[in-house]
Amino acid sequence: MPIIRVALCVPVDTLFDYQAEDASQHDIGLRACVPFGKKQVTGIILAVSDETQIPIEKLKSAHGIFREIKPLPAALLDLFHFCSQYYHHPLGMVILNGLPVKLRNKKPVSLKRKPHQYQYSLTSSGKNVALTQIPARNRIARRLLSEFQQTETLTSLQIKHISPRAEKLLQDWIQLGWITAEFCLTATAVRVAEIPVLTAEQEIAVNAITADAKRFNTWLLHGVTGSGKTEVYLRIIESVLAQGRQVLVLIPEISLTPQLEGVFRARFSTVPLVSLHSGLNDTERLAGWLQAQRGEAKIILGTRLAVFTPISDLGVIIVDEEQDSSFKQQDGLRYSARDLAIFRARQSAIPVILGSATPSLESYHNALTGRYRHVRLLSRAVQNATLPLIQCIDTRINKTREGLSGPLIQALDQCLQKEHQSLIFINRRGYAPVLLCKSCGWTAPCQRCSSRLVVHLRDKKLCCHHCGHQELFPRACPQCGNQDIAPFGQGTQRVEETLTAHFPAARILRIDRDSTRRKHAWQEILHAVHTHQVDILIGTQLLAKGHDFPNLSLVGILNADGALYSTDFRASERLFAQLMQVAGRAGRANVAGHVLIQTEFPDHPLYQSLQRHDYDALAKTLLAERKMAGFPPYVYQALLRAEAHHIKTVLDFLAQAAQLARPPQAVELFDPVPAHMSRLKGLERAHLLVQSSSRKHLHAFLTGWYAKITALPSQKVRWVLDVDPLEF
């Protein structure tokens, strides 16, 4: 009896053997329901063999193989294998993590199709079918075949008009080869976009990438904010679609999806497009995944998990805002979607485009050394649009009241008089970051994390933004009994309150994770901004990238100094990228842009580079510092992260792991230390850093070390190897 080897979502890096009497080599990549302990679970068949190392009498039989959808393609299985090996994570957990939730269930998936999405065409076999072959009592089938033979093509809507029961016949007729089904778009509510004339820089970029589109290359599309990177993407996509191939576009945030999806649908109004992100329910996600797998969807737009979508004929991969840390998964399987996109492009021998106004230093370094191909867009795409004027407000001279300085208030007032929009950026939601007792210095702590609770004054609650813990607002200080406890610092809600007091007639809109929780909140917010129903926007990093607000002329930036002297070596890079992105929202059309940054350090080199819009100068300075200090991209790193209820348990486990390491001379092993946030969600955390100047040597060491750590008793400890970590 054939043996199937199945990958299961369990923390063991092995495949499991089962008997399956009807299995064949064609079943590799299909789902199988199998017994595991006392449960039934679903896994993916990765091999079919006649041999097994398990005694036959101990071998269990599979409950069934699901064949209602196509198997996962070999190229996608190779991507999963690479991901498992590179990130040192069990293969079964990698594969099941990459599948829609409904494909992890223990039952076949329903393949119901929306009636307005398909058109059915008569095949040459169908044309040879005579009406007399269908029994006279099957009047619906006869009428349906008659209609097909007259027009040869019918939409689902036309079929439904023949009879609501007619659609049930279609799947049988597809199996018989009488008709074929093809995905189609209805031409409803699709705005056809005007195609702009390319600037000289855009044309050079498009020509360079499309001229070399039949082989693998990593292109860094480095363009200032507003330089028209999206238009370059659209032209490249157009050339790929003309070849009948599919396109994968990865974006960092769900918030960017509606706007970018609207741009794509307007340009490619007759091209099937699916959007894949965590804002979809399980049924919607599965439907989009299946359309991509069947080749029906030609454009696949999604956040990081979309990198695992099965795509039958991939022609190009685009990673927008490639520097964004959202592309790196921060729990469970800690993969980088950007790096996997590059591997997938190499595997498919197609180009991958990394777009950014502020590339990650790793990508910029690769471009400087010739590993990536580099194309630049140095000027804004809209005629007469210029880069915004960036100025610093020295808060040592211009003191702030409720977080806002006099010059910023004055600039907002002038902006309102001109009927232009303005944006106040503060990357902290809530009312205030701290609840403080001025008598004894007590601040409200989170009991489950080593962080403070954030004040949400309207809800009269204190909330932890790390674990979600909430408490009621205390009436007095629990430490000394003083009733004079007050919020300290600014969050988006407090800034909103202050601006409302200053400008009572202004239409003010706050945008943060609290105000965008509802499913369609983003579409409503963007509509309000574009239809000039808003005068002042207050927002967090959700507003920092990708959004195009033509009437926005002023950006004010609050509380940026905190990241200047962080212990995180990536803090300066992140701050510069964030501020450059926020500043780039201003002056994107015919309205001149002005950016004001409130700071105590106006002469800091980072702010000086920002004022000159000089990414290259700062990037080269930071790269020189990193080379001297021995930080990425000049070394490759991995973190062994561990967490448990007691810090001693964690540190003991890491010490045991360190004793097992025996690193070669090319690999450096550091001592275990508590994490920057040592307590999170009720668990104590620590880590151990490993690094090497050779990626090959590092991974050779990690492979052997991972096997030894797996053998350690770790019932009380959760651990994971984080390769190429972004956070410490």
CSV table of N, CA, C and O in Angstrom, one decimal, residues 404 424 426 430-431 458 491-503 508-512 515 536 538:
chain,number,residue,atom,x,y,z
A,404,LEU,N,2.3,71.9,21.8
A,404,LEU,CA,2.4,72.6,20.5
A,404,LEU,C,3.1,74.0,20.8
A,404,LEU,O,2.7,74.7,21.7
A,424,ILE,N,-0.8,66.9,11.6
A,424,ILE,CA,0.0,66.9,12.8
A,424,ILE,C,0.4,65.4,13.0
A,424,ILE,O,-0.5,64.6,13.2
A,426,ILE,N,2.1,62.6,15.3
A,426,ILE,CA,2.7,62.2,16.6
A,426,ILE,C,2.5,60.7,16.7
A,426,ILE,O,1.4,60.2,16.7
A,430,GLY,N,-3.7,57.3,21.9
A,430,GLY,CA,-4.2,57.5,23.3
A,430,GLY,C,-4.1,59.0,23.6
A,430,GLY,O,-3.8,59.8,22.8
A,431,TYR,N,-4.4,59.3,24.9
A,431,TYR,CA,-4.4,60.7,25.4
A,431,TYR,C,-3.1,61.1,25.9
A,431,TYR,O,-2.6,62.2,25.5
A,458,ARG,N,-11.1,59.6,27.3
A,458,ARG,CA,-12.5,59.5,26.9
A,458,ARG,C,-13.2,58.3,27.5
A,458,ARG,O,-14.3,58.3,27.9
A,491,GLY,N,-0.5,62.3,23.5
A,491,GLY,CA,-0.9,61.3,22.5
A,491,GLY,C,-1.9,61.9,21.5
A,491,GLY,O,-2.2,63.1,21.6
A,492,THR,N,-2.3,61.2,20.5
A,492,THR,CA,-3.2,61.7,19.5
A,492,THR,C,-4.4,62.4,20.0
A,492,THR,O,-4.9,63.4,19.6
A,493,GLN,N,-5.0,61.7,21.1
A,493,GLN,CA,-6.3,62.2,21.6
A,493,GLN,C,-6.1,63.6,22.3
A,493,GLN,O,-6.9,64.5,22.2
A,494,ARG,N,-5.0,63.7,23.0
A,494,ARG,CA,-4.7,65.0,23.7
A,494,ARG,C,-4.4,66.1,22.7
A,494,ARG,O,-4.8,67.3,22.9
A,495,VAL,N,-3.7,65.8,21.7
A,495,VAL,CA,-3.4,66.8,20.6
A,495,VAL,C,-4.7,67.2,19.9
A,495,VAL,O,-4.9,68.4,19.7
A,496,GLU,N,-5.6,66.2,19.7
A,496,GLU,CA,-6.9,66.6,19.1
A,496,GLU,C,-7.7,67.5,20.0
A,496,GLU,O,-8.3,68.5,19.6
A,497,GLU,N,-7.7,67.3,21.3
A,497,GLU,CA,-8.4,68.1,22.3
A,497,GLU,C,-7.8,69.6,22.3
A,497,GLU,O,-8.5,70.6,22.3
A,498,THR,N,-6.4,69.6,22.2
A,498,THR,CA,-5.7,70.9,22.2
A,498,THR,C,-6.1,71.7,21.0
A,498,THR,O,-6.4,72.9,21.0
A,499,LEU,N,-6.0,71.1,19.8
A,499,LEU,CA,-6.3,71.8,18.5
A,499,LEU,C,-7.8,72.2,18.5
A,499,LEU,O,-8.1,73.2,17.9
A,500,THR,N,-8.7,71.4,19.0
A,500,THR,CA,-10.1,71.8,19.0
A,500,THR,C,-10.3,73.0,19.8
A,500,THR,O,-11.1,73.9,19.5
A,501,ALA,N,-9.5,73.2,20.9
A,501,ALA,CA,-9.6,74.4,21.7
A,501,ALA,C,-9.1,75.6,21.0
A,501,ALA,O,-9.6,76.7,21.1
A,502,HIS,N,-8.0,75.4,20.3
A,502,HIS,CA,-7.3,76.5,19.5
A,502,HIS,C,-8.2,76.9,18.3
A,502,HIS,O,-8.3,78.1,18.0
A,503,PHE,N,-8.7,75.9,17.6
A,503,PHE,CA,-9.4,76.2,16.3
A,503,PHE,C,-10.8,75.5,16.4
A,503,PHE,O,-11.1,74.5,15.7
A,508,ILE,N,-11.5,68.7,12.4
A,508,ILE,CA,-10.4,67.9,12.8
A,508,ILE,C,-10.7,66.4,12.8
A,508,ILE,O,-11.7,66.0,13.3
A,509,LEU,N,-9.8,65.7,12.2
A,509,LEU,CA,-9.9,64.2,12.1
A,509,LEU,C,-8.7,63.5,12.7
A,509,LEU,O,-7.6,63.8,12.2
A,510,ARG,N,-8.9,62.6,13.7
A,510,ARG,CA,-7.8,61.9,14.3
A,510,ARG,C,-7.8,60.5,13.6
A,510,ARG,O,-8.8,59.8,13.5
A,511,ILE,N,-6.6,60.1,13.2
A,511,ILE,CA,-6.4,58.8,12.5
A,511,ILE,C,-5.3,58.0,13.3
A,511,ILE,O,-4.1,58.3,13.2
A,512,ASP,N,-5.8,56.9,14.0
A,512,ASP,CA,-4.8,56.0,14.6
A,512,ASP,C,-5.5,54.6,14.7
A,512,ASP,O,-6.6,54.5,14.2
A,515,SER,N,-9.1,54.7,16.0
A,515,SER,CA,-10.2,55.3,15.1
A,515,SER,C,-10.4,54.5,13.8
A,515,SER,O,-11.3,54.9,13.1
A,536,ILE,N,-7.8,69.6,9.4
A,536,ILE,CA,-6.5,69.2,10.1
A,536,ILE,C,-6.6,67.7,10.4
A,536,ILE,O,-7.6,67.2,11.0
A,538,ILE,N,-4.8,64.5,12.4
A,538,ILE,CA,-3.9,64.2,13.4
A,538,ILE,C,-3.7,62.7,13.3
A,538,ILE,O,-4.6,61.9,13.3
